[in-house]
Short mmCIF file of C-alpha atoms in Angstrom, two decimals:
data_model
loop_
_atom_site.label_atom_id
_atom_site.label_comp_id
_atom_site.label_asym_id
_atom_site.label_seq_id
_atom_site.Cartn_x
_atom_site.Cartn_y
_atom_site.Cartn_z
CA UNK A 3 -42.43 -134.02 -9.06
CA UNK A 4 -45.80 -132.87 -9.36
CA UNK A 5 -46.86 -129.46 -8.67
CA UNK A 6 -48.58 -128.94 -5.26
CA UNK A 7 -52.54 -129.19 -5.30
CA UNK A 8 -54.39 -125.92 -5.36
CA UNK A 9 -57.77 -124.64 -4.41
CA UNK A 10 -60.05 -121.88 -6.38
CA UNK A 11 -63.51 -120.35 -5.64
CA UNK A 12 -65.57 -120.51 -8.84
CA UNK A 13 -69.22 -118.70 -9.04
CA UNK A 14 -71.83 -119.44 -10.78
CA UNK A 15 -75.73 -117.90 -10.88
CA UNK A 16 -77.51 -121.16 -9.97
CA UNK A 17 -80.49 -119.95 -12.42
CA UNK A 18 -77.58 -120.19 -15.27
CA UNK A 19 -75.84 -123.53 -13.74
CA UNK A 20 -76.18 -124.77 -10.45
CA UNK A 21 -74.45 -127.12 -8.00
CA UNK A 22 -77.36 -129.91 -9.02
CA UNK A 23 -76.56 -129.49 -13.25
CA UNK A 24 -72.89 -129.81 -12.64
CA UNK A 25 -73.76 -132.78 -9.88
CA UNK A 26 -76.66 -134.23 -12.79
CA UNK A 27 -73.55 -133.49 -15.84
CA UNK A 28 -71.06 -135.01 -13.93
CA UNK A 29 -68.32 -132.86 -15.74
CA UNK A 30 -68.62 -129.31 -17.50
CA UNK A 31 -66.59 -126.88 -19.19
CA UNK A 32 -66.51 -123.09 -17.43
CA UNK A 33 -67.15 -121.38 -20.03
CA UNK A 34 -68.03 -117.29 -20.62
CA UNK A 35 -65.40 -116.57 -18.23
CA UNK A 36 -64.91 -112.64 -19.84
CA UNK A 37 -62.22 -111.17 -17.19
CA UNK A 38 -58.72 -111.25 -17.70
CA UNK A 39 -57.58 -111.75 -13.99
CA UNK A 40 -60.33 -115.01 -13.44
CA UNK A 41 -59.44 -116.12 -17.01
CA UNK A 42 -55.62 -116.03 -15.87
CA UNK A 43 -56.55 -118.00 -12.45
CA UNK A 44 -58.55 -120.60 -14.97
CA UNK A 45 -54.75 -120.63 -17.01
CA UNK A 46 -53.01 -121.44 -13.76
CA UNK A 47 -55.10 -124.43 -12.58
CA UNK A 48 -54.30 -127.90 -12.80
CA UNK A 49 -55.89 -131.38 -12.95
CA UNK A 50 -57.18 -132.06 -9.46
CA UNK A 51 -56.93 -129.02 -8.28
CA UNK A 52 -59.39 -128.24 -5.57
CA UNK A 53 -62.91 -125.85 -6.55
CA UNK A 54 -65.59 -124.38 -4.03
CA UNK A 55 -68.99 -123.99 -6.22
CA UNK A 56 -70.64 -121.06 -5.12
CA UNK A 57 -73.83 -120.01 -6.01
CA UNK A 58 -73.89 -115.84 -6.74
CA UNK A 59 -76.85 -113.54 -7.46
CA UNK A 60 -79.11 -115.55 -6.01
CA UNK A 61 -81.44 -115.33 -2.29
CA UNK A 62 -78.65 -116.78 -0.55
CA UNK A 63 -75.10 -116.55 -2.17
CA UNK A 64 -72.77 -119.15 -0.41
CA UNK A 65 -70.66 -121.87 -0.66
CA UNK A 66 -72.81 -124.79 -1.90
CA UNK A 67 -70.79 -127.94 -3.38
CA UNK A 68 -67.09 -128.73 -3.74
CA UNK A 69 -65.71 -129.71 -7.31
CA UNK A 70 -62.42 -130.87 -9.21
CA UNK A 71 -60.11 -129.50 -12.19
CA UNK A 72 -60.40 -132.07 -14.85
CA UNK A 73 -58.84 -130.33 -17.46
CA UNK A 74 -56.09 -127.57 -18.21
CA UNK A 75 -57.13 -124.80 -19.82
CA UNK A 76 -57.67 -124.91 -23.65
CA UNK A 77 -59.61 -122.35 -25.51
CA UNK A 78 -63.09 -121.52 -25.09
CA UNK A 79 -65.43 -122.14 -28.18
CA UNK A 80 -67.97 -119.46 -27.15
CA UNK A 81 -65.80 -117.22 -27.48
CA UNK A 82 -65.57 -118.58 -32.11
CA UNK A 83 -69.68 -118.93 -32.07
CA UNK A 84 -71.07 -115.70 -33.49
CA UNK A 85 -75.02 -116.47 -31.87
CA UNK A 86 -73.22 -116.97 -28.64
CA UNK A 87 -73.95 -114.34 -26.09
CA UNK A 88 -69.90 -114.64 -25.39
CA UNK A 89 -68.39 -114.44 -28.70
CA UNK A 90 -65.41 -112.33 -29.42
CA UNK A 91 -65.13 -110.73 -32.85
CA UNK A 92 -60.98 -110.00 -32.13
CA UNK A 93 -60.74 -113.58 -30.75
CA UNK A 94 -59.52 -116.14 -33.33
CA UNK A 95 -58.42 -119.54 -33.44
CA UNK A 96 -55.09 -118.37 -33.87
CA UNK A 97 -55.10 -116.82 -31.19
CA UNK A 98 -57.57 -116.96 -28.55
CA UNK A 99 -58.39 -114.51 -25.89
CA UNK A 100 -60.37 -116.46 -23.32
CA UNK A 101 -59.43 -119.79 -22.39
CA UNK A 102 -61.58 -122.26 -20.16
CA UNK A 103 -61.22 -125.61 -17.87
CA UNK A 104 -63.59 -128.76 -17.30
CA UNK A 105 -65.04 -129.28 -14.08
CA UNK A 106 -65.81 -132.19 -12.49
CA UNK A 107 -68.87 -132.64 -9.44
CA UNK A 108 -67.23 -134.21 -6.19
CA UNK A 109 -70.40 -133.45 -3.54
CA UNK A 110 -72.60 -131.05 -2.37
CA UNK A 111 -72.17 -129.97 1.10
CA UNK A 112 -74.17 -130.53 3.79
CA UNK A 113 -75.58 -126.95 4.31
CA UNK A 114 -75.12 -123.67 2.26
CA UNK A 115 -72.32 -121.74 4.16
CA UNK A 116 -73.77 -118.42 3.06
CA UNK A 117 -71.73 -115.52 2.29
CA UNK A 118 -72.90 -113.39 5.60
CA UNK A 119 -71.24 -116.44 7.66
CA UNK A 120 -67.80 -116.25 5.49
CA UNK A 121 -67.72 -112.55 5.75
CA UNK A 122 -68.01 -112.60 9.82
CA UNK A 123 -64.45 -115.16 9.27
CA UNK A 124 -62.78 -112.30 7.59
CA UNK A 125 -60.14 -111.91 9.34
CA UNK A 126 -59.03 -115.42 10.17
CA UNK A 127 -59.70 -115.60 6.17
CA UNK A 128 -56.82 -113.15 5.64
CA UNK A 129 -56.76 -109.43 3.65
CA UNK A 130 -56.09 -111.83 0.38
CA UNK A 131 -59.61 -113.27 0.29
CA UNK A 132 -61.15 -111.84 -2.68
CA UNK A 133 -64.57 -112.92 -1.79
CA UNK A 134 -64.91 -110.46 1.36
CA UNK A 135 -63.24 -107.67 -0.17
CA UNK A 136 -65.42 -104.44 -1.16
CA UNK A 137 -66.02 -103.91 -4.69
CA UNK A 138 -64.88 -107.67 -5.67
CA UNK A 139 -66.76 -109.28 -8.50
CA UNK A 140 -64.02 -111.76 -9.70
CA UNK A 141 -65.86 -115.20 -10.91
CA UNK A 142 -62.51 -117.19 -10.51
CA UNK A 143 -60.76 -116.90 -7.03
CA UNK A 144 -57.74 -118.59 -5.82
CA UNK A 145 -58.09 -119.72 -2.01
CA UNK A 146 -55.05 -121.11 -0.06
CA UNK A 147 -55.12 -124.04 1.60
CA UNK A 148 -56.10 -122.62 4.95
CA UNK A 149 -58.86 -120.61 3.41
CA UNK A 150 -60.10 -123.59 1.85
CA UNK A 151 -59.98 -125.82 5.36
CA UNK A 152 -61.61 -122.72 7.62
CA UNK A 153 -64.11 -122.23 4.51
CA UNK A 154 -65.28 -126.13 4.86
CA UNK A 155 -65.07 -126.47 9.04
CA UNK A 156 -67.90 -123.95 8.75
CA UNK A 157 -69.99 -126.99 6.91
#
């Protein structure tokens, strides 16, 4: 039996990689992930597993695109390349620290569903979303799947 589809919240800075370079790359790895707790949601995903793109740090963080595990995770070659801007001196091949997954465009949405319109759903949303919590900064999310059907009637 396979395991039951899940859905995850994954941010990215659009100046750094936006909805339209994963939509124009078709499929790209996640990587620089540097956070235990959103590398560990990255380890639990699976192939097909359901992603909201959302742009962050930007004029109008929201909810822009929806996209699909390809991949497991496997290690994340930044994390080897001394130039990168993510390597890892105690990270070896051996044994890797950070760990990544491939990430594959499905569609943009129809409109942005900015952050200020998610937070006034709070509460339907739950005290488990991450993303309207105080103080959260998590790049990696999980969203159940009645966060992730409220989160796309709003499109």
């Amino acid at each position: 039996m396979s395991p039951r589809k899940r859905y995850w919240l994954m941010k990215s800075e659009p100046d750094a990689f936006s909805i339209d370079d994963l939509q124009r790359v078709g499929t790209e790895p996640w990587s620089g992930v540097r956070n235990y707790q959103a590398r560990n949601h990255m380890r639990d995903m699976q192939v097909g597993d359901g992603v909201l793109f959302y742009h962050s740090s930007c004029a109008v963080p929201g909810i822009v695109g929806i996209a699909t595990v390809a991949t497991t995770a496997y290690p994340d070659p930044t994390q080897f390349e001394r130039k990168s801007d993510y390597y890892d001196p105690k990270s070896t091949r051996e044994q890797p620290r950070w760990d990544l997954v491939d990430v594959a465009f499905e569609r943009k949405l129809k409109r942005v569903i900015p952050l200020e319109e998610i937070k006034q759903h709070a509460a339907a949303l739950g005290d488990g979303f991450a993303l309207t919590q105080r103080g959260s900064r998590l790049s990696v999310l999980p969203v159940t799947a009645a966060q992730w059907k409220l989160l796309l009637s709003l499109e």
